[in-house]
mmCIF file of C-alpha atoms in Angstrom:
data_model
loop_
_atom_site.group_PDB
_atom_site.id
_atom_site.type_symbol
_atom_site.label_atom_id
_atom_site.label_comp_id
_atom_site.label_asym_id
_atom_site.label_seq_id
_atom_site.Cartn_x
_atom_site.Cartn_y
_atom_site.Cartn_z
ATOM 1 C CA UNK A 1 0.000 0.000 0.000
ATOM 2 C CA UNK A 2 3.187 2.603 0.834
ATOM 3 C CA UNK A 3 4.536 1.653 -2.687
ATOM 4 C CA UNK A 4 1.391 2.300 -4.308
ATOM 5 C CA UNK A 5 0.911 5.816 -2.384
ATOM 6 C CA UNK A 6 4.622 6.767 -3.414
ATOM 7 C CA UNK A 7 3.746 5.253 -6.769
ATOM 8 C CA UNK A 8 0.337 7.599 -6.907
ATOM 9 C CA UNK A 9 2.354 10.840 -5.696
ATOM 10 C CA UNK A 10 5.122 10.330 -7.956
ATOM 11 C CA UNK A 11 2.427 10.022 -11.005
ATOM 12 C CA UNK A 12 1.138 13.252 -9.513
ATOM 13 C CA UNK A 13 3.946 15.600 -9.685
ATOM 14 C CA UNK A 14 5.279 17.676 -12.905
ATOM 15 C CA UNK A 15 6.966 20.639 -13.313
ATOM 16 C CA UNK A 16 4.696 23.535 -12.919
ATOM 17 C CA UNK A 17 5.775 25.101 -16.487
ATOM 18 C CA UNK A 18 6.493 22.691 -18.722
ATOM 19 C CA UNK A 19 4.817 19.033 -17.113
ATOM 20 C CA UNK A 20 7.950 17.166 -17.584
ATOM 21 C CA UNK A 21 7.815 14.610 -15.197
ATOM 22 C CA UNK A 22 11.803 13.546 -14.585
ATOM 23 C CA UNK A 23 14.460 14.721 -12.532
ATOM 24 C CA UNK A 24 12.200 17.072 -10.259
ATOM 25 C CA UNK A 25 12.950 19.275 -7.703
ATOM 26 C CA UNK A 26 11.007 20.478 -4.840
ATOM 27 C CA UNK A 27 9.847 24.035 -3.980
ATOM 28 C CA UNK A 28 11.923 24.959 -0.789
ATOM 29 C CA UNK A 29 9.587 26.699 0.434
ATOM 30 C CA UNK A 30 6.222 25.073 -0.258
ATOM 31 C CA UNK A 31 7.399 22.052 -0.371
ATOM 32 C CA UNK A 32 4.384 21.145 -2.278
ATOM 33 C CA UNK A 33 5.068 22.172 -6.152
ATOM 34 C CA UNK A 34 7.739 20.600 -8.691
ATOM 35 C CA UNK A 35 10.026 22.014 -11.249
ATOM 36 C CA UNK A 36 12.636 20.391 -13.713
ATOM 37 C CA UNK A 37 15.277 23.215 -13.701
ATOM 38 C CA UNK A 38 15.748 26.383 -11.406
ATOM 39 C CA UNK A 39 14.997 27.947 -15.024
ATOM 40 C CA UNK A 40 11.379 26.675 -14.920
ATOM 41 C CA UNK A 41 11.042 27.805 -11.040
ATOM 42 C CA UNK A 42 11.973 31.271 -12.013
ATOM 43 C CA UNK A 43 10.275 31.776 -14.921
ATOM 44 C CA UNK A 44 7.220 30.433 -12.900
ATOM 45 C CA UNK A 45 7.984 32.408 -9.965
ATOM 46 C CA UNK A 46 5.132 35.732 -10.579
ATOM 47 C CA UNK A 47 2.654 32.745 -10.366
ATOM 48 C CA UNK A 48 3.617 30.564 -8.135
ATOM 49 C CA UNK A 49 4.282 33.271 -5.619
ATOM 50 C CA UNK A 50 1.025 34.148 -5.148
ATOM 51 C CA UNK A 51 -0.003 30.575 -3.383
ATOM 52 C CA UNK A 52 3.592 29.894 -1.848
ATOM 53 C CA UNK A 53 3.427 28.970 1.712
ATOM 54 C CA UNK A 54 6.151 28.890 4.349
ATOM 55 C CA UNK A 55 5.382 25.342 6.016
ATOM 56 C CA UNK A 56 6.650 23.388 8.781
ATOM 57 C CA UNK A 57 9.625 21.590 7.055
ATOM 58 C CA UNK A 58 10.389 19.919 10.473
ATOM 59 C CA UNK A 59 6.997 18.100 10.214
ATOM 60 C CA UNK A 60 7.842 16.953 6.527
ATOM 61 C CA UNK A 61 10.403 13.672 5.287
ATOM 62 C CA UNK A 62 12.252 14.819 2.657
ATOM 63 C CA UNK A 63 11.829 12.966 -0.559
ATOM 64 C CA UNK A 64 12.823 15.523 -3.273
ATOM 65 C CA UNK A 65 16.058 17.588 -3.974
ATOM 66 C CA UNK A 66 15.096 21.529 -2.953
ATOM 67 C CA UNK A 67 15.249 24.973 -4.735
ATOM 68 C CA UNK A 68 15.111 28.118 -2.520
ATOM 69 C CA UNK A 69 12.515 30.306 -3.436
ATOM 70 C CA UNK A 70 13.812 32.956 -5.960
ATOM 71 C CA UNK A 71 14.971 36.395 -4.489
ATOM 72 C CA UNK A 72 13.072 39.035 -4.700
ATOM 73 C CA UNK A 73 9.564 39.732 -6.669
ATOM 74 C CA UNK A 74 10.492 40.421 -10.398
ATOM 75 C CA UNK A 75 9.551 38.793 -13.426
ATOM 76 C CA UNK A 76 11.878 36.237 -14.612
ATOM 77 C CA UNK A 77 14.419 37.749 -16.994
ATOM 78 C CA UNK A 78 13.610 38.357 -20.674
ATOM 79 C CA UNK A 79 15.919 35.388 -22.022
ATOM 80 C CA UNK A 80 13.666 32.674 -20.611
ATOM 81 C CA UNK A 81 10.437 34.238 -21.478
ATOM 82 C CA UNK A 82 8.639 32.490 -24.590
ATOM 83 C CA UNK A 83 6.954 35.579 -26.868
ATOM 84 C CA UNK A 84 5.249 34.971 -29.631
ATOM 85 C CA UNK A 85 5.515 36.568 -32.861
ATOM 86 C CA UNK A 86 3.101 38.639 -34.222
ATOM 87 C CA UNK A 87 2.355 35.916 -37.018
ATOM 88 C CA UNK A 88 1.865 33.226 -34.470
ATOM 89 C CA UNK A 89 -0.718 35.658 -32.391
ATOM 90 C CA UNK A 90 -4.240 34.210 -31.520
ATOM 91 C CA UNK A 91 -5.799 37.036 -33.790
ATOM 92 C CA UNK A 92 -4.548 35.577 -37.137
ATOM 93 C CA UNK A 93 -6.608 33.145 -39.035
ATOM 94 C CA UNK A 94 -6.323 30.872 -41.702
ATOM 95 C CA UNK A 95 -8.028 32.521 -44.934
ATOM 96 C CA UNK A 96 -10.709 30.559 -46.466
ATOM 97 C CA UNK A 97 -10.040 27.876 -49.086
ATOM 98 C CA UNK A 98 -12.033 26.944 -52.254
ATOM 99 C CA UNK A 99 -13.995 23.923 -52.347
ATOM 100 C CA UNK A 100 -13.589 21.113 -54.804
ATOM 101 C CA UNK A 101 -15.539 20.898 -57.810
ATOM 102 C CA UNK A 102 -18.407 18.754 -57.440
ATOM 103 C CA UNK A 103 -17.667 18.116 -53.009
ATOM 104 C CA UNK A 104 -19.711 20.082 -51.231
ATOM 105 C CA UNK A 105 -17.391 19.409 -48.258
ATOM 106 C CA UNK A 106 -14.486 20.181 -50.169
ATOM 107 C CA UNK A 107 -13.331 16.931 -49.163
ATOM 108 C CA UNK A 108 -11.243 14.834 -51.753
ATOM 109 C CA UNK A 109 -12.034 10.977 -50.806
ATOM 110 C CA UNK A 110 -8.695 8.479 -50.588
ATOM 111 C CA UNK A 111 -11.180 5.694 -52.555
ATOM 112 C CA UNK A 112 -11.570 3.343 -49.950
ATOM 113 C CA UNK A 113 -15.338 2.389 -48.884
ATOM 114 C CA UNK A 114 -14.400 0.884 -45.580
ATOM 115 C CA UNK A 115 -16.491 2.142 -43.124
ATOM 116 C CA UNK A 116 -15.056 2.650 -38.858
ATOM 117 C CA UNK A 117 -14.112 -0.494 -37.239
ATOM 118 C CA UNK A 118 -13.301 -1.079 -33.852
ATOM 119 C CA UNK A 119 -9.253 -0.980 -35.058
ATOM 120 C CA UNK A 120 -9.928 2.830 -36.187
ATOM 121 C CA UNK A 121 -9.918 2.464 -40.260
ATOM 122 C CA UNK A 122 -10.646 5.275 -42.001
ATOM 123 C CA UNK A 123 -14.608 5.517 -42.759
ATOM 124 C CA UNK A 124 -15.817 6.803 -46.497
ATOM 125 C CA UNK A 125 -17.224 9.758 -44.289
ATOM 126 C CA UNK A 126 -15.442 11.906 -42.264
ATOM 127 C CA UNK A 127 -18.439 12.929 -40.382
ATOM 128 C CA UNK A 128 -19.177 8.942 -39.804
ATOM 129 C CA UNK A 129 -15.555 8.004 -38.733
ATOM 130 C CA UNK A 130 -15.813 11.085 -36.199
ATOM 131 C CA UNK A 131 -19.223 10.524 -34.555
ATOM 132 C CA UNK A 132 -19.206 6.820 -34.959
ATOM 133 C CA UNK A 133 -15.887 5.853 -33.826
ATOM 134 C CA UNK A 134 -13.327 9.296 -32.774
ATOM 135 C CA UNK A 135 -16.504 10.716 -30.180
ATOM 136 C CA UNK A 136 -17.204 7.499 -28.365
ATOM 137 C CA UNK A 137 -13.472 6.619 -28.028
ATOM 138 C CA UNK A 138 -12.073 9.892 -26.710
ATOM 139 C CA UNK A 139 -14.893 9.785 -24.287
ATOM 140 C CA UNK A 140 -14.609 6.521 -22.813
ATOM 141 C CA UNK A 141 -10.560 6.727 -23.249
ATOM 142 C CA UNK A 142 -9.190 9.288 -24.111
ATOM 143 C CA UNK A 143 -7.098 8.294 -26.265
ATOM 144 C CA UNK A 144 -8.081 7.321 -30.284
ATOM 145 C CA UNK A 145 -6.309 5.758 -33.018
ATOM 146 C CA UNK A 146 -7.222 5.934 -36.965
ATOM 147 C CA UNK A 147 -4.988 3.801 -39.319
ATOM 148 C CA UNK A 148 -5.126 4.353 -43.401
ATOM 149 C CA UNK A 149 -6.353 7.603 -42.321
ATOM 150 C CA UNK A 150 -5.673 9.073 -46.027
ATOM 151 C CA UNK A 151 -4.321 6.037 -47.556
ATOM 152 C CA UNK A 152 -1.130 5.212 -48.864
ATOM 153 C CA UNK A 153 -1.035 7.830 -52.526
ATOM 154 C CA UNK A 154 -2.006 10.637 -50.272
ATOM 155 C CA UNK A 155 0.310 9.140 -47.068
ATOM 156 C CA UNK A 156 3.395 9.117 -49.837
ATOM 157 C CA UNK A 157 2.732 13.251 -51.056
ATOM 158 C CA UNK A 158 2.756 14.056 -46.861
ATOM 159 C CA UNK A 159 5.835 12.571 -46.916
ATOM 160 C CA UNK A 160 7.292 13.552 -49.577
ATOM 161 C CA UNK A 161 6.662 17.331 -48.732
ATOM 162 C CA UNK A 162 8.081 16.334 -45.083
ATOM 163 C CA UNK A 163 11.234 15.289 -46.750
ATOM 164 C CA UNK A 164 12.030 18.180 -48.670
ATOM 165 C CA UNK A 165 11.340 20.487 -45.921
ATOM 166 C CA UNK A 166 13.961 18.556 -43.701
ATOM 167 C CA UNK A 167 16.389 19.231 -46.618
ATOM 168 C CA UNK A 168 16.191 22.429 -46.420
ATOM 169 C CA UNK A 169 17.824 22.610 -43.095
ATOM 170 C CA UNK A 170 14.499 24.868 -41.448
ATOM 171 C CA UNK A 171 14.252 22.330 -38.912
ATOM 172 C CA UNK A 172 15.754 23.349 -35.553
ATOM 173 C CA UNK A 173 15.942 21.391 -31.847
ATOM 174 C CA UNK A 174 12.758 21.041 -30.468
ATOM 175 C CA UNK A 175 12.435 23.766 -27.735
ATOM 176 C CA UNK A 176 11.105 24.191 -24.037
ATOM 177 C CA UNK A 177 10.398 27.163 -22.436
ATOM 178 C CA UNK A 178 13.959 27.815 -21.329
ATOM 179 C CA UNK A 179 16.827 26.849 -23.115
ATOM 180 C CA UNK A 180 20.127 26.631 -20.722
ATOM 181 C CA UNK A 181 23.118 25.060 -22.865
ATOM 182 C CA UNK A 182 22.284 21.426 -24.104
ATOM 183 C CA UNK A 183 19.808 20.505 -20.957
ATOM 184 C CA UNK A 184 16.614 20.523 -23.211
ATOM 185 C CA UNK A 185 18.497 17.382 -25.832
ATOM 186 C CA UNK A 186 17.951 15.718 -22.264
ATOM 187 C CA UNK A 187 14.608 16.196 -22.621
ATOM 188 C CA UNK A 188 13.715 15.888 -25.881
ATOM 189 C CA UNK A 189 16.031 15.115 -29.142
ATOM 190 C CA UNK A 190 13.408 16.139 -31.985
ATOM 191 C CA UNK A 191 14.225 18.429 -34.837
ATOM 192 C CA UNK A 192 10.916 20.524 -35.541
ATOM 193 C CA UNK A 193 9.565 23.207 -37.525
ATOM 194 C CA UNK A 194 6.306 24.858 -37.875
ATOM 195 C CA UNK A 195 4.105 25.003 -40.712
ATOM 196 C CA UNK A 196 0.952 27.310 -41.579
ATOM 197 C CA UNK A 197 0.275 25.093 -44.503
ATOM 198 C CA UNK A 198 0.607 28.013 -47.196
ATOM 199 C CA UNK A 199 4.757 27.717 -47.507
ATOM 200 C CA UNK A 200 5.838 26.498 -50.831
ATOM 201 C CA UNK A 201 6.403 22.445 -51.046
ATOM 202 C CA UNK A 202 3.487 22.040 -48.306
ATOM 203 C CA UNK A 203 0.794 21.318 -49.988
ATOM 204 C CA UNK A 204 0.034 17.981 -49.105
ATOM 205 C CA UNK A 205 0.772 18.988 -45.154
ATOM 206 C CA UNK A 206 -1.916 21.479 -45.972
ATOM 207 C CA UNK A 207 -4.434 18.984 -46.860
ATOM 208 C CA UNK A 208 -3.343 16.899 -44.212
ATOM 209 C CA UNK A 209 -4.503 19.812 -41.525
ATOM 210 C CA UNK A 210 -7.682 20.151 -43.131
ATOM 211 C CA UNK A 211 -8.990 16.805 -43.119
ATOM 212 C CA UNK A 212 -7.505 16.679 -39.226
ATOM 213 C CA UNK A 213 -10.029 20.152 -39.318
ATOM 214 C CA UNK A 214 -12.720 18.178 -40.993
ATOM 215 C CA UNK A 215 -12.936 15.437 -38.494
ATOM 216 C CA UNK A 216 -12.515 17.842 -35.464
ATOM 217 C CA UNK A 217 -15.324 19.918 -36.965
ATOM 218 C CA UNK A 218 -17.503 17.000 -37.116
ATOM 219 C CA UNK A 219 -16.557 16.323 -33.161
ATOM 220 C CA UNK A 220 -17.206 19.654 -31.877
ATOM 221 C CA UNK A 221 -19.809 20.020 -28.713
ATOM 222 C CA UNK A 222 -19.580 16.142 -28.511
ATOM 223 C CA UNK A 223 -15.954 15.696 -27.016
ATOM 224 C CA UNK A 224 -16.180 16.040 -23.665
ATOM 225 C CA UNK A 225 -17.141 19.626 -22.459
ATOM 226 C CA UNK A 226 -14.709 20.682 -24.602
ATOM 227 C CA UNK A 227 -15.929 24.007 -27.549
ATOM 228 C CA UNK A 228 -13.140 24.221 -29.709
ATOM 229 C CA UNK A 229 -12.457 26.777 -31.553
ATOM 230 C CA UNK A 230 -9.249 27.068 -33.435
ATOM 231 C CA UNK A 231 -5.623 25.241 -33.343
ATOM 232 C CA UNK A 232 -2.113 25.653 -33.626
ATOM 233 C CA UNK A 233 0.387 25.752 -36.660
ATOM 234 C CA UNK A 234 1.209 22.577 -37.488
ATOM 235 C CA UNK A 235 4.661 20.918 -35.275
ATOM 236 C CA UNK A 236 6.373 18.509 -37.832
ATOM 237 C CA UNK A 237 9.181 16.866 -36.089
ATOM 238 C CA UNK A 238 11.838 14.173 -37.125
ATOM 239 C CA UNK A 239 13.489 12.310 -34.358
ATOM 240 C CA UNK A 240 16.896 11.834 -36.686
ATOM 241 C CA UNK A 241 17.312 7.696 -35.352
ATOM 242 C CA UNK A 242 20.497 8.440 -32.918
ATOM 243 C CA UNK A 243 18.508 6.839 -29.976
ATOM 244 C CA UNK A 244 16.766 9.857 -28.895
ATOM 245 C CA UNK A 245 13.668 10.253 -27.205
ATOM 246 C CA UNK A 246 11.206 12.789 -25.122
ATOM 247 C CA UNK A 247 11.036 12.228 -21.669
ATOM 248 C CA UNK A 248 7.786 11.760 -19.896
ATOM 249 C CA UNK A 249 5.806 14.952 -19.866
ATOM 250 C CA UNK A 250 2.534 16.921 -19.784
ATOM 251 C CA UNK A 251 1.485 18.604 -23.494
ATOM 252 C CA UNK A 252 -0.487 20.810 -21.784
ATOM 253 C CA UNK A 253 -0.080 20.816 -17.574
ATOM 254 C CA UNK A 254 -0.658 24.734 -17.110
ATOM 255 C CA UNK A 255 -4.631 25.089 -19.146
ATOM 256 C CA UNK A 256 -2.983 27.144 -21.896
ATOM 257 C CA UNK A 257 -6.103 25.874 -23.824
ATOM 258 C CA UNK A 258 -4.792 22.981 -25.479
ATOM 259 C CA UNK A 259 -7.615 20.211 -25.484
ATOM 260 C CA UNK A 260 -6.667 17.725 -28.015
ATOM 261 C CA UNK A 261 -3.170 16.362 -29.231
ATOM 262 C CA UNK A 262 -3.702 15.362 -33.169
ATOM 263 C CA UNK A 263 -0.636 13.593 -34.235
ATOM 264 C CA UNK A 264 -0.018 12.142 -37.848
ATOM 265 C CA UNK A 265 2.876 9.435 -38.401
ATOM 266 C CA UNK A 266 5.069 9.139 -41.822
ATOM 267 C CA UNK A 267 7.055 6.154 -40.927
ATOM 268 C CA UNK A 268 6.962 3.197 -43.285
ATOM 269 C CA UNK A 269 7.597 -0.385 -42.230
ATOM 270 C CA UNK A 270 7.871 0.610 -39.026
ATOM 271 C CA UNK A 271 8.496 -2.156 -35.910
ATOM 272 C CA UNK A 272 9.054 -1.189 -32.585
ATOM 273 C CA UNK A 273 10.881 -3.823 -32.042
ATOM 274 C CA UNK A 274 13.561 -2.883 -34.288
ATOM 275 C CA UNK A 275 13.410 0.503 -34.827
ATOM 276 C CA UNK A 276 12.087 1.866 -31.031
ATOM 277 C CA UNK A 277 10.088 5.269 -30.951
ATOM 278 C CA UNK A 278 7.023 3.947 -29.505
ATOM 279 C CA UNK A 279 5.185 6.992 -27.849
ATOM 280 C CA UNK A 280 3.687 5.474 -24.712
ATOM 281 C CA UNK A 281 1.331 6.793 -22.672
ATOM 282 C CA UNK A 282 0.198 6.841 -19.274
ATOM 283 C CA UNK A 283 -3.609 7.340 -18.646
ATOM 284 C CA UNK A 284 -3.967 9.430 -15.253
ATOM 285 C CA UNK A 285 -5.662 6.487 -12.828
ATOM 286 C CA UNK A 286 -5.259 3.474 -14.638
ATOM 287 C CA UNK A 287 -2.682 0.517 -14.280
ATOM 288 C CA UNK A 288 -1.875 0.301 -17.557
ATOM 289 C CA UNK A 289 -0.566 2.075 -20.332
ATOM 290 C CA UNK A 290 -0.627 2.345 -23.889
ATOM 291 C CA UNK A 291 1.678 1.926 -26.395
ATOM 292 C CA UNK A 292 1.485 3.556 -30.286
ATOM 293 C CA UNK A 293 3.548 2.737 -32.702
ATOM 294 C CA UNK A 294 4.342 5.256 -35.074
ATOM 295 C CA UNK A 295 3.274 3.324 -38.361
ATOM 296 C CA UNK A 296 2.511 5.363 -41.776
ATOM 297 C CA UNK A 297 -0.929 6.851 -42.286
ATOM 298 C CA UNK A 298 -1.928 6.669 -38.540
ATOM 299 C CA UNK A 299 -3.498 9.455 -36.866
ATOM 300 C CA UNK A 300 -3.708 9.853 -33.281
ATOM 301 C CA UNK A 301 -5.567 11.881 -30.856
ATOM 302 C CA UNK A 302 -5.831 12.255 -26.986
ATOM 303 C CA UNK A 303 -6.564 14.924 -24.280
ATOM 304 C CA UNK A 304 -3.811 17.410 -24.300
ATOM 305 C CA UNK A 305 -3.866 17.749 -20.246
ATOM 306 C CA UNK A 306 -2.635 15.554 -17.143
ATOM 307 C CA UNK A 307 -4.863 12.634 -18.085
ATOM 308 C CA UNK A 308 -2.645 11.313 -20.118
ATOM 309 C CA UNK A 309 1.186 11.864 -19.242
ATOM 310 C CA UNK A 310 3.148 10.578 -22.014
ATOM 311 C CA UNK A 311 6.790 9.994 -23.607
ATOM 312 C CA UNK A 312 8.474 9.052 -26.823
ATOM 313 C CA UNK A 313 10.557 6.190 -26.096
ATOM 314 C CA UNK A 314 14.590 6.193 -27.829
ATOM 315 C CA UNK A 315 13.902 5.795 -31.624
ATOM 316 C CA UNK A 316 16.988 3.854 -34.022
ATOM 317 C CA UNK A 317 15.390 5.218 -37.158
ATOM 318 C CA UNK A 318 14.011 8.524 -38.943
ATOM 319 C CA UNK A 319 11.411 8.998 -37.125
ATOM 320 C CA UNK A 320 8.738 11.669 -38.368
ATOM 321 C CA UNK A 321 5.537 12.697 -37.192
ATOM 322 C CA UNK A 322 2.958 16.025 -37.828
ATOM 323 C CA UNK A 323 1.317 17.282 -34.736
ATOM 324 C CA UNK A 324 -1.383 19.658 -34.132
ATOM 325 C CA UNK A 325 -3.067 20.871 -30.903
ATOM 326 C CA UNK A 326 -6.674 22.331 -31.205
ATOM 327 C CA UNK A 327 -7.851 24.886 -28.610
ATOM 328 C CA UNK A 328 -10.741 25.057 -26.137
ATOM 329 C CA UNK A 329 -12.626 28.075 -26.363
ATOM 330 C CA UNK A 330 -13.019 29.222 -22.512
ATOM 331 C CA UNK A 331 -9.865 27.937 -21.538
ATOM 332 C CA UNK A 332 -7.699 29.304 -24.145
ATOM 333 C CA UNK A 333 -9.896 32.595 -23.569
ATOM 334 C CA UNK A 334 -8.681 32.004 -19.808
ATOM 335 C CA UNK A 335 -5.194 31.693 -20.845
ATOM 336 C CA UNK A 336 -4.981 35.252 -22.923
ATOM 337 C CA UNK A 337 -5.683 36.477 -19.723
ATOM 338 C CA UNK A 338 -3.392 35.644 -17.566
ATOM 339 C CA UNK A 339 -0.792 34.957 -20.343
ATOM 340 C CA UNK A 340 -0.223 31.866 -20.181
ATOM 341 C CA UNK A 341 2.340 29.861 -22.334
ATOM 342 C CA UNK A 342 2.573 26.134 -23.112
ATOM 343 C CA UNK A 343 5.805 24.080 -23.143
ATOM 344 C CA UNK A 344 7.170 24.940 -26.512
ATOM 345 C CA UNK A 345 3.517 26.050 -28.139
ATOM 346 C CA UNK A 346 3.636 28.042 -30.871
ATOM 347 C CA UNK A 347 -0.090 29.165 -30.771
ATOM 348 C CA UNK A 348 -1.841 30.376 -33.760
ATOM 349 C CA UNK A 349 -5.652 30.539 -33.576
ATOM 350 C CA UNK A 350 -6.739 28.780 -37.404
ATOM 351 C CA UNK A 351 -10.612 28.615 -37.635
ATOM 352 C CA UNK A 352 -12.037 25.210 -38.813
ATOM 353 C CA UNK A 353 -12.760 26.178 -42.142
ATOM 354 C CA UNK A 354 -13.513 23.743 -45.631
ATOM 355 C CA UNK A 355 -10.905 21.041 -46.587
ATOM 356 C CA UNK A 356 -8.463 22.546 -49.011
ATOM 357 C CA UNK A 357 -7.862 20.953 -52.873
ATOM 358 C CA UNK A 358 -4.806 18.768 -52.173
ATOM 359 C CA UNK A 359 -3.402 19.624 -55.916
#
């Protein structure tokens, strides 16, 4: 029963600004909040100030390495603030696009006339595979896989736009909140870059975010209690097959508004066994957890907040994946106000327009 307890606590603690959930330390002074890095403590600091509590440390076994409380009241220093850029600002939006001849969805079908099974195919409808299968799933699990999602021609074009774009040397390390010298590639060992979906050579990404719009579209006011209401950029990331990984962390531990991960893998022939890179994850009060392999044309979705803790596990080949988080309305709304930024979130708000013509 002590093991479990320590097992429950331990399950229960993440660093207060990003969620990773390794190496922690302990609030000195509290005693009762985590943080990775004395980085994350002091960018945190305004906040956490506000509910920080002397308390009897006598009284108290020490199970955690400490941080002091930082000195004095100021903000943390500019260098470990995350701004974002005017053309990442909530206010933008995501123009319009034309419809396809002849769809009134302007959806362009991948030919296949399977309809949802309980393994997550891709349904002839979008609006079927979402109510029928995505709703129902995310509700009862919170977590939901799709495989064939576009099918293979359309799979091949993603991938092929990913490529080139990794070419071009845009992709950079995959960033925290604070950067101190090389203690983030201990984190995480992604390359990333974002995409709006209207850059040259995207295309196929772009048609890739709209059907991920389509489907969310179709969910809306029937995933949880959830009204979303626009998403990020879109986060492609190649793990470059060195044996790197991403700790086990929180997408969204802080309510910045995130509500739903969306993550699309480009990995043919993919075994875990050989090639690693499984993302597992760890559903907040249950025993078990659940491992995803990254395999080509698989979509994946699940809450974006501390139900479902989650890492990506050393991968021993190119490993890429396109990721998308979608925003709840009165929590994102929440976050403006108190300015609130998520652990490496480049936040754009993109309403859920029609699908775009994938030519």
């Amino acid at each position: 029963m002590e093991k479990q307890q320590s097992d429950l606590d331990r399950d229960q603690q993440y660093c207060e600004l990003c969620g990773n959930m390794e190496n922690l330390l302990k609030c000195g002074r509290c005693r009762s909040s985590f943080y990775c890095s004395k980085e994350h403590q002091k960018q945190h600091w305004k906040k956490h100030k506000l509910m920080c509590k002397e308390t009897d440390k006598a009284q108290l076994p020490k199970q955690k390495p400490e941080l002091p409380a930082p000195s004095g009241d100021d903000e943390a220093p500019e260098k470990y603030r995350e701004e974002i850029s005017p053309e990442q600002a909530d206010s933008a939006s995501l123009p319009q696009t034309p419809e396809t001849p002849g769809d009134s969805d302007g959806l362009v079908e991948d030919g296949s006339n399977n309809t949802a099974t309980p393994n997550g195919q891709t349904s002839s409808s979008p609006q079927k595979l979402a109510v029928e299968y995505i709703v129902p799933c995310m509700n009862k699990h919170g977590i939901c896989v799709v495989d064939n999602f576009l099918g293979a021609e359309t799979g091949l074009g993603i991938l092929d736009n990913v490529k080139a774009l990794h070419k071009t040397g845009k992709f950079t390390d995959g960033q925290l909140v604070s950067q101190k010298s090389d203690s983030t590639k201990d984190i995480r060992g992604d390359k990333i870059t974002w995409i709006e979906g209207r850059e040259a050579g995207c295309e196929k990404i772009r048609f890739l975010m709209s059907r991920m719009d389509d489907l969310v579209r179709h969910c809306n006011g029937k995933l949880g209690n959830y009204t979303i209401n626009g998403r990020t950029k879109a986060m492609v990331a190649c793990y470059p097959g060195n044996g790197t990984g991403y700790v086990r962390h929180v997408d969204n531990p802080n309510g910045d508004g995130r509500c739903v991960t969306c993550i699309y893998y480009l990995n043919k022939d993919w075994t875990a066994k050989e090639h690693g890179g499984l993302l597992r994850i760890f559903p907040e009060g249950k025993a078990q957890f659940a491992d995803i392999e990254p395999k080509f044309d698989r979509l994946l979705l699940f809450w974006s907040d501390r139900r479902n803790p989650h890492e990506v596990q050393p991968a021993f080949a190119t490993r890429y994946a396109i990721t998308v988080w979608y925003f709840d309305a009165d929590e994102r709304a929440r976050a403006k106000e108190k300015y609130l930024t998520g652990a490496g979130e480049k936040g754009v708000k993109v309403e859920l327009g029609k699908a775009s013509d994938p030519s």
